[in-house]
Amino acid sequence: MTKPFLSIRGIRKSYGSVTAVKNVSMDIAKGEFMTFLGPSGSGKSTTLYILAGFQDPTGGDILLKGQSLLSTPSHKRNIGMVFQRYTLFPHLTVGENVAFPLRIRRRPQAEIAERVKAALKLVRLEGFEDRKPALMSGGQQQRVALARALVYNPPVLLMDEPLSALDKKLREEIQFEIRRIHQETGVTILYVTHDQEEALRLSDRIAVFSQGEIDQIGTGPELYSNPATRFVAGFIGDSNFLDATVVAREGGKAQLSLGNGAMVEGVPLHGPSSANGKASLMLRPERLSLSRASVPSGIAVTVRDITFLGNNIEVSTATAAGVDLAVRLPFGHEAISSLARGEEVWLTFDTASAHAFV
Ligand SMILES: Nc1ncnc2c1ncn2[C@@H]1O[C@H](COP(=O)(O)OP(=O)(O)OP(=O)(O)O)[C@@H](O)[C@H]1O
Ligand SMILES: [Mg+2]
């Protein structure tokens, strides 16, 4: 087997009694777009800073093409970096900002001029060489930062929430540009965000961070359709959770009792066997269906609200025990016509699309 391009092996980082990163490992292929996705404080930036060499890990190793990077100082790692805040030198022009990494590498003037031009072309800012950063929009400034990070053709580019200071429209526009630049240059990108939509839009694979550890690594569709933990199920896509009791389990599937006599079979079950049999059943709103006739394995609920969302209609329902369950049905779905608040209906679902977590 060929060696992985970039390998993160059991990285840990503690600050006194605070453990920022517990045990992070992953292999990244050359040219891959890998995203670290997770809530605030889950260790995404710390892991990225360790890769960049701004922080030393408490334990573990990082290998680039099989060689440890840890003894190489940050400025010699040849890794490009773009941060959340604009970090351009305000007194330098755009051209001088982009030229900076080449100047400290003492490249000849003719090469610098040529590469700066090419980098600005790549981020679609040709002709902006003499502009000062203060006279540019936030999106333009982040493009300059991107050009500066890519100007010396680093094999790896790290980006820490580079779009979070931008408004939604600009963010989507630059997401598109980042995808294009990734495809054009083939650079390996490690990207940090806490926005699941951004992660799904950009990434080849996503590493879901929770409390300093990775819960799961996979493509967007893998994480959505086969979440390994309750946390991943709640973080990728929309989800409902319902308390359940495991009645029987066999080969990764469970028979669950949902209370009030409702019983379902063949639900994928994740996690160890627990003594009390308590589990949490995850149901995607778009995988639920609604029936007016009583269904043996259905969940009896009361309709609370009906909201038109364009392509979809969201029906908010609640069980007798007061658990809210959202159902999303395509516009025009026959079950919705004349559906009224306060009506009692049954929710049904394909058991293979549900997941239970112990
Ligand atoms: N220099 C530091 N000293 C002490 N604790 C730190 C330091 N840097 C980070 N931490 C702690 O380590 C944990 C992980 O922080 P990190 O910045 O990696 O999270 P993050 O996932 O990037 O979060 P965010 O989405 O808010 O940027 C947090 O609990 C944070 O408070
Ligand atoms: Mg961070």
Short mmCIF file of C-alpha atoms and ligand atoms in Angstrom, two decimals:
data_model
loop_
_atom_site.label_atom_id
_atom_site.label_comp_id
_atom_site.label_asym_id
_atom_site.label_seq_id
_atom_site.Cartn_x
_atom_site.Cartn_y
_atom_site.Cartn_z
CA MET A 1 0.00 0.00 0.00
CA THR A 2 1.27 3.50 -0.78
CA LYS A 3 2.03 5.79 2.15
CA PRO A 4 -0.67 8.34 2.96
CA PHE A 5 0.25 11.86 1.84
CA LEU A 6 -0.47 13.50 5.19
CA SER A 7 -0.89 11.46 8.33
CA ILE A 8 -2.05 12.73 11.73
CA ARG A 9 -1.19 10.13 14.36
CA GLY A 10 -2.66 10.23 17.87
CA ILE A 11 -2.30 13.99 18.34
CA ARG A 12 -2.94 15.30 21.87
CA LYS A 13 -2.74 18.80 23.29
CA SER A 14 -3.18 19.93 26.89
CA TYR A 15 -2.98 23.40 28.38
CA GLY A 16 -2.40 22.69 32.06
CA SER A 17 -5.54 20.87 33.17
CA VAL A 18 -7.46 21.68 29.96
CA THR A 19 -7.31 19.00 27.26
CA ALA A 20 -7.97 20.74 23.94
CA VAL A 21 -7.29 17.70 21.73
CA LYS A 22 -7.52 14.16 23.11
CA ASN A 23 -6.56 11.70 20.43
CA VAL A 24 -6.87 12.77 16.82
CA SER A 25 -5.74 10.51 13.97
CA MET A 26 -6.45 10.55 10.25
CA ASP A 27 -4.83 9.97 6.87
CA ILE A 28 -5.35 12.52 4.12
CA ALA A 29 -4.80 11.74 0.44
CA LYS A 30 -2.91 14.04 -1.91
CA GLY A 31 -5.31 16.59 -3.39
CA GLU A 32 -8.06 15.77 -0.91
CA PHE A 33 -10.37 18.42 0.57
CA MET A 34 -10.77 17.47 4.23
CA THR A 35 -12.95 19.52 6.57
CA PHE A 36 -12.87 19.61 10.37
CA LEU A 37 -16.47 20.20 11.43
CA GLY A 38 -17.59 20.58 15.03
CA PRO A 39 -18.98 22.92 17.67
CA SER A 40 -17.04 25.70 19.37
CA GLY A 41 -14.24 24.42 21.61
CA SER A 42 -14.08 20.94 20.03
CA GLY A 43 -10.38 21.22 19.11
CA LYS A 44 -10.54 22.03 15.39
CA SER A 45 -8.27 25.09 15.42
CA THR A 46 -5.84 23.52 17.87
CA THR A 47 -5.38 20.54 15.52
CA LEU A 48 -4.86 22.88 12.57
CA TYR A 49 -2.33 25.03 14.49
CA ILE A 50 -0.37 21.91 15.39
CA LEU A 51 -0.22 21.05 11.67
CA ALA A 52 0.92 24.60 10.87
CA GLY A 53 3.58 24.43 13.58
CA PHE A 54 2.15 27.30 15.65
CA GLN A 55 1.61 24.88 18.56
CA ASP A 56 3.54 21.82 19.68
CA PRO A 57 1.44 18.75 20.48
CA THR A 58 1.66 17.15 23.93
CA GLY A 59 1.85 13.78 22.15
CA GLY A 60 1.48 12.14 18.76
CA ASP A 61 3.07 12.84 15.38
CA ILE A 62 2.38 14.39 11.97
CA LEU A 63 3.88 12.85 8.86
CA LEU A 64 4.06 14.48 5.42
CA LYS A 65 5.01 11.87 2.80
CA GLY A 66 6.21 9.62 5.61
CA GLN A 67 8.48 12.23 7.27
CA SER A 68 7.72 13.72 10.68
CA LEU A 69 7.08 17.46 10.53
CA LEU A 70 7.34 18.13 14.26
CA SER A 71 11.00 19.13 14.30
CA THR A 72 10.54 21.47 11.30
CA PRO A 73 9.78 25.06 12.35
CA SER A 74 6.53 26.60 11.13
CA HIS A 75 8.07 28.83 8.41
CA LYS A 76 9.93 25.87 6.89
CA ARG A 77 6.92 23.51 6.69
CA ASN A 78 5.79 24.95 3.36
CA ILE A 79 2.17 24.93 4.47
CA GLY A 80 -0.13 27.79 3.41
CA MET A 81 -2.57 29.24 5.94
CA VAL A 82 -5.68 31.42 5.72
CA PHE A 83 -7.33 32.62 8.94
CA GLN A 84 -10.79 33.74 9.98
CA ARG A 85 -9.85 37.41 10.32
CA TYR A 86 -8.20 39.30 7.54
CA THR A 87 -4.52 39.15 8.28
CA LEU A 88 -3.20 41.26 5.42
CA PHE A 89 -0.46 43.80 6.15
CA PRO A 90 -2.42 47.07 6.05
CA HIS A 91 0.54 49.25 5.01
CA LEU A 92 1.39 47.03 2.02
CA THR A 93 -0.45 46.97 -1.30
CA VAL A 94 -2.23 43.85 -2.51
CA GLY A 95 0.71 43.01 -4.78
CA GLU A 96 3.22 43.45 -1.93
CA ASN A 97 1.07 41.32 0.40
CA VAL A 98 0.92 38.48 -2.10
CA ALA A 99 4.65 38.82 -2.85
CA PHE A 100 5.58 38.58 0.83
CA PRO A 101 6.05 34.77 1.10
CA LEU A 102 8.25 34.87 -2.02
CA ARG A 103 10.36 37.76 -0.69
CA ILE A 104 11.15 35.94 2.54
CA ARG A 105 12.11 32.96 0.38
CA ARG A 106 14.43 35.32 -1.56
CA ARG A 107 12.99 34.48 -4.97
CA PRO A 108 14.23 36.55 -7.93
CA GLN A 109 12.24 39.69 -8.83
CA ALA A 110 11.09 38.42 -12.24
CA GLU A 111 9.72 35.21 -10.73
CA ILE A 112 7.97 37.18 -7.97
CA ALA A 113 6.24 39.45 -10.49
CA GLU A 114 5.10 36.50 -12.57
CA ARG A 115 3.82 34.44 -9.63
CA VAL A 116 1.99 37.36 -8.00
CA LYS A 117 0.21 37.98 -11.29
CA ALA A 118 -0.75 34.30 -11.61
CA ALA A 119 -1.95 34.10 -7.98
CA LEU A 120 -4.12 37.20 -8.35
CA LYS A 121 -5.53 35.79 -11.57
CA LEU A 122 -6.36 32.54 -9.75
CA VAL A 123 -8.48 34.44 -7.18
CA ARG A 124 -9.90 36.73 -9.89
CA LEU A 125 -8.29 39.93 -8.63
CA GLU A 126 -6.24 40.87 -11.68
CA GLY A 127 -5.46 44.57 -11.73
CA PHE A 128 -5.73 45.04 -7.96
CA GLU A 129 -1.93 44.99 -7.37
CA ASP A 130 -1.65 48.61 -6.23
CA ARG A 131 -4.76 48.73 -4.03
CA LYS A 132 -4.41 48.92 -0.22
CA PRO A 133 -6.38 46.28 1.74
CA ALA A 134 -8.44 48.90 3.63
CA LEU A 135 -10.05 49.91 0.33
CA MET A 136 -11.33 46.41 -0.42
CA SER A 137 -14.40 44.45 0.72
CA GLY A 138 -14.10 41.61 3.22
CA GLY A 139 -14.52 39.04 0.46
CA GLN A 140 -11.83 40.65 -1.67
CA GLN A 141 -9.46 40.76 1.30
CA GLN A 142 -9.97 37.03 1.92
CA ARG A 143 -9.21 36.38 -1.76
CA VAL A 144 -5.94 38.29 -1.34
CA ALA A 145 -5.16 36.17 1.73
CA LEU A 146 -5.88 33.07 -0.37
CA ALA A 147 -3.57 34.31 -3.16
CA ARG A 148 -0.83 35.00 -0.59
CA ALA A 149 -1.21 31.49 0.88
CA LEU A 150 -1.04 29.84 -2.56
CA VAL A 151 1.60 31.98 -4.26
CA TYR A 152 4.51 29.65 -3.50
CA ASN A 153 2.58 26.49 -4.45
CA PRO A 154 2.49 24.88 -1.00
CA PRO A 155 1.48 21.20 -1.12
CA VAL A 156 -0.93 21.75 1.80
CA LEU A 157 -3.29 24.65 2.50
CA LEU A 158 -4.88 25.13 5.93
CA MET A 159 -7.95 27.34 6.31
CA ASP A 160 -9.49 28.22 9.68
CA GLU A 161 -13.06 29.51 9.25
CA PRO A 162 -11.94 31.83 6.43
CA LEU A 163 -15.49 32.89 5.51
CA SER A 164 -17.13 33.31 8.90
CA ALA A 165 -16.75 37.11 8.90
CA LEU A 166 -18.59 37.40 5.56
CA ASP A 167 -22.32 37.66 4.90
CA LYS A 168 -24.20 34.67 3.47
CA LYS A 169 -24.19 35.70 -0.18
CA LEU A 170 -20.48 36.53 -0.24
CA ARG A 171 -19.73 33.35 1.68
CA GLU A 172 -21.46 31.23 -0.95
CA GLU A 173 -19.68 33.07 -3.74
CA ILE A 174 -16.25 32.45 -2.20
CA GLN A 175 -17.13 28.82 -1.37
CA PHE A 176 -17.62 28.39 -5.10
CA GLU A 177 -14.25 30.07 -5.78
CA ILE A 178 -12.49 27.84 -3.22
CA ARG A 179 -13.91 24.74 -4.91
CA ARG A 180 -12.73 25.95 -8.28
CA ILE A 181 -9.24 26.81 -6.96
CA HIS A 182 -9.02 23.40 -5.29
CA GLN A 183 -9.85 21.71 -8.59
CA GLU A 184 -7.51 23.91 -10.64
CA THR A 185 -4.47 23.64 -8.37
CA GLY A 186 -4.92 20.14 -6.89
CA VAL A 187 -3.67 21.49 -3.54
CA THR A 188 -4.49 19.37 -0.47
CA ILE A 189 -6.81 21.42 1.76
CA LEU A 190 -7.63 21.10 5.45
CA TYR A 191 -10.53 23.38 6.21
CA VAL A 192 -12.15 24.27 9.53
CA THR A 193 -15.79 25.27 9.89
CA HIS A 194 -18.69 24.85 12.28
CA ASP A 195 -21.19 25.29 9.44
CA GLN A 196 -22.44 21.90 8.23
CA GLU A 197 -23.77 23.28 4.95
CA GLU A 198 -20.36 24.77 4.13
CA ALA A 199 -18.67 21.49 5.03
CA LEU A 200 -21.04 19.49 2.81
CA ARG A 201 -20.65 21.90 -0.08
CA LEU A 202 -16.85 21.94 -0.11
CA SER A 203 -15.43 18.69 1.19
CA ASP A 204 -14.38 15.33 -0.16
CA ARG A 205 -14.50 14.05 3.43
CA ILE A 206 -15.52 15.55 6.76
CA ALA A 207 -14.04 14.80 10.19
CA VAL A 208 -16.67 15.49 12.86
CA PHE A 209 -15.03 16.85 16.04
CA SER A 210 -16.62 16.60 19.47
CA GLN A 211 -14.85 17.45 22.73
CA GLY A 212 -11.30 17.13 21.38
CA GLU A 213 -11.93 13.86 19.55
CA ILE A 214 -13.15 12.76 16.14
CA ASP A 215 -16.49 10.96 16.30
CA GLN A 216 -16.48 9.96 12.63
CA ILE A 217 -14.74 10.65 9.32
CA GLY A 218 -16.57 10.16 6.04
CA THR A 219 -18.11 11.74 2.96
CA GLY A 220 -21.20 13.89 3.51
CA PRO A 221 -23.59 11.16 2.29
CA GLU A 222 -21.87 8.57 4.53
CA LEU A 223 -22.21 10.75 7.63
CA TYR A 224 -25.82 11.57 6.81
CA SER A 225 -27.00 8.06 6.03
CA ASN A 226 -24.87 6.14 8.50
CA PRO A 227 -23.95 8.28 11.52
CA ALA A 228 -21.74 6.43 14.01
CA THR A 229 -22.84 8.39 17.07
CA ARG A 230 -25.83 10.34 18.32
CA PHE A 231 -23.69 13.47 18.14
CA VAL A 232 -22.95 13.01 14.40
CA ALA A 233 -26.63 12.20 13.76
CA GLY A 234 -27.60 15.47 15.42
CA PHE A 235 -24.88 17.54 13.73
CA ILE A 236 -25.24 16.46 10.07
CA GLY A 237 -28.69 16.99 8.63
CA ASP A 238 -31.86 17.60 10.63
CA SER A 239 -32.98 15.00 13.11
CA ASN A 240 -35.64 14.05 15.65
CA PHE A 241 -34.78 11.97 18.71
CA LEU A 242 -37.20 9.71 20.54
CA ASP A 243 -36.56 7.63 23.68
CA ALA A 244 -36.79 3.90 23.02
CA THR A 245 -36.11 0.59 24.73
CA VAL A 246 -34.12 -2.18 23.07
CA VAL A 247 -36.25 -5.33 23.20
CA ALA A 248 -33.87 -7.49 21.15
CA ARG A 249 -30.69 -6.97 19.14
CA GLU A 250 -29.08 -9.10 16.49
CA GLY A 251 -26.39 -8.41 13.91
CA GLY A 252 -26.36 -4.63 14.40
CA LYS A 253 -30.15 -4.34 14.15
CA ALA A 254 -32.61 -3.88 16.96
CA GLN A 255 -36.22 -4.36 17.83
CA LEU A 256 -37.33 -1.29 19.76
CA SER A 257 -40.30 -0.45 21.92
CA LEU A 258 -41.34 3.19 21.59
CA GLY A 259 -43.87 3.18 24.43
CA ASN A 260 -47.65 3.21 24.03
CA GLY A 261 -47.42 -0.21 22.38
CA ALA A 262 -45.50 0.96 19.29
CA MET A 263 -42.85 -1.53 18.27
CA VAL A 264 -40.35 -1.36 15.39
CA GLU A 265 -37.93 -3.95 14.02
CA GLY A 266 -34.76 -3.88 11.94
CA VAL A 267 -33.43 -0.51 13.10
CA PRO A 268 -29.62 -0.14 12.82
CA LEU A 269 -28.28 0.07 16.40
CA HIS A 270 -25.01 1.77 17.37
CA GLY A 271 -23.14 1.55 20.66
CA PRO A 272 -22.55 -1.09 23.32
CA SER A 273 -25.23 -3.19 24.98
CA SER A 274 -26.55 -1.37 28.00
CA ALA A 275 -28.04 -3.01 31.08
CA ASN A 276 -31.24 -0.96 31.12
CA GLY A 277 -31.86 -1.24 27.35
CA LYS A 278 -32.35 2.52 26.99
CA ALA A 279 -31.69 3.91 23.52
CA SER A 280 -32.33 7.00 21.48
CA LEU A 281 -34.08 6.61 18.13
CA MET A 282 -33.09 9.11 15.43
CA LEU A 283 -35.59 9.89 12.69
CA ARG A 284 -34.89 12.29 9.81
CA PRO A 285 -37.85 14.67 9.22
CA GLU A 286 -37.67 13.97 5.46
CA ARG A 287 -37.83 10.19 6.02
CA LEU A 288 -41.04 10.29 8.06
CA SER A 289 -44.40 9.82 6.48
CA LEU A 290 -47.81 10.61 7.80
CA SER A 291 -50.93 8.48 7.80
CA ARG A 292 -54.48 9.24 8.90
CA ALA A 293 -55.32 5.56 9.31
CA SER A 294 -53.95 3.75 12.36
CA VAL A 295 -50.72 1.86 11.59
CA PRO A 296 -49.54 -0.93 13.96
CA SER A 297 -45.88 0.16 14.05
CA GLY A 298 -46.72 3.86 13.67
CA ILE A 299 -46.16 6.56 16.26
CA ALA A 300 -49.37 8.29 17.35
CA VAL A 301 -48.94 12.08 17.33
CA THR A 302 -50.94 15.28 17.32
CA VAL A 303 -50.40 17.91 14.62
CA ARG A 304 -49.22 21.18 16.21
CA ASP A 305 -48.38 23.31 13.20
CA ILE A 306 -48.03 23.22 9.42
CA THR A 307 -45.42 25.45 7.77
CA PHE A 308 -44.91 26.07 4.08
CA LEU A 309 -41.17 26.13 3.23
CA GLY A 310 -41.19 26.34 -0.56
CA ASN A 311 -40.41 22.87 -1.90
CA ASN A 312 -41.36 21.30 1.41
CA ILE A 313 -44.04 21.47 4.01
CA GLU A 314 -42.95 21.02 7.60
CA VAL A 315 -45.51 19.44 9.90
CA SER A 316 -44.70 19.91 13.59
CA THR A 317 -46.15 17.13 15.69
CA ALA A 318 -45.92 15.93 19.28
CA THR A 319 -46.37 12.55 20.93
CA ALA A 320 -48.71 12.06 23.93
CA ALA A 321 -45.58 12.23 26.10
CA GLY A 322 -44.83 15.69 24.68
CA VAL A 323 -41.86 14.81 22.43
CA ASP A 324 -41.74 17.07 19.36
CA LEU A 325 -41.28 15.31 16.01
CA ALA A 326 -40.86 17.31 12.81
CA VAL A 327 -42.00 15.79 9.51
CA ARG A 328 -40.97 17.22 6.16
CA LEU A 329 -43.12 16.30 3.18
CA PRO A 330 -42.80 17.40 -0.42
CA PHE A 331 -45.14 20.21 -1.45
CA GLY A 332 -48.37 18.71 -2.78
CA HIS A 333 -48.05 15.47 -0.81
CA GLU A 334 -51.52 13.95 -0.53
CA ALA A 335 -51.24 13.41 3.24
CA ILE A 336 -51.19 17.16 3.79
CA SER A 337 -54.33 18.20 1.97
CA SER A 338 -56.84 19.38 4.53
CA LEU A 339 -54.56 18.41 7.42
CA ALA A 340 -55.48 20.52 10.44
CA ARG A 341 -53.89 21.54 13.70
CA GLY A 342 -54.95 19.34 16.58
CA GLU A 343 -55.59 16.37 14.30
CA GLU A 344 -54.33 12.97 15.50
CA VAL A 345 -52.25 11.07 12.94
CA TRP A 346 -49.66 8.28 12.74
CA LEU A 347 -46.05 8.70 11.74
CA THR A 348 -44.42 5.88 9.82
CA PHE A 349 -40.89 5.41 8.55
CA ASP A 350 -38.66 2.98 6.73
CA THR A 351 -36.80 1.32 9.63
CA ALA A 352 -33.57 1.05 7.60
CA SER A 353 -33.41 4.86 7.37
CA ALA A 354 -33.70 5.27 11.15
CA HIS A 355 -30.81 4.80 13.58
CA ALA A 356 -30.77 3.95 17.27
CA PHE A 357 -27.97 4.94 19.64
CA VAL A 358 -27.30 3.41 23.03
N1 LIG B 1 -3.99 28.74 24.55
C1 LIG B 1 -4.94 28.06 25.20
N2 LIG B 1 -4.93 27.94 26.54
C2 LIG B 1 -5.87 27.24 27.21
N3 LIG B 1 -6.91 26.59 26.61
C3 LIG B 1 -6.98 26.66 25.28
C4 LIG B 1 -6.01 27.40 24.50
N4 LIG B 1 -6.36 27.26 23.19
C5 LIG B 1 -7.48 26.52 23.15
N5 LIG B 1 -7.85 26.15 24.40
C6 LIG B 1 -9.03 25.33 24.74
O1 LIG B 1 -8.99 24.16 23.97
C7 LIG B 1 -10.29 23.79 23.52
C8 LIG B 1 -10.30 23.66 22.01
O2 LIG B 1 -10.09 24.92 21.43
P1 LIG B 1 -10.07 25.17 19.85
O3 LIG B 1 -9.74 26.60 19.64
O4 LIG B 1 -9.21 24.16 19.20
O5 LIG B 1 -11.59 24.89 19.47
P2 LIG B 1 -12.35 25.11 18.09
O6 LIG B 1 -12.98 23.80 17.76
O7 LIG B 1 -11.46 25.71 17.07
O8 LIG B 1 -13.49 26.13 18.50
P3 LIG B 1 -14.12 27.41 17.71
O9 LIG B 1 -15.16 26.86 16.77
O10 LIG B 1 -14.74 28.21 18.80
O11 LIG B 1 -13.01 28.13 17.02
C9 LIG B 1 -11.24 24.84 24.06
O12 LIG B 1 -11.84 24.34 25.24
C10 LIG B 1 -10.33 26.01 24.36
O13 LIG B 1 -10.85 26.78 25.41
MG MG B 2 -11.42 27.58 16.09
#
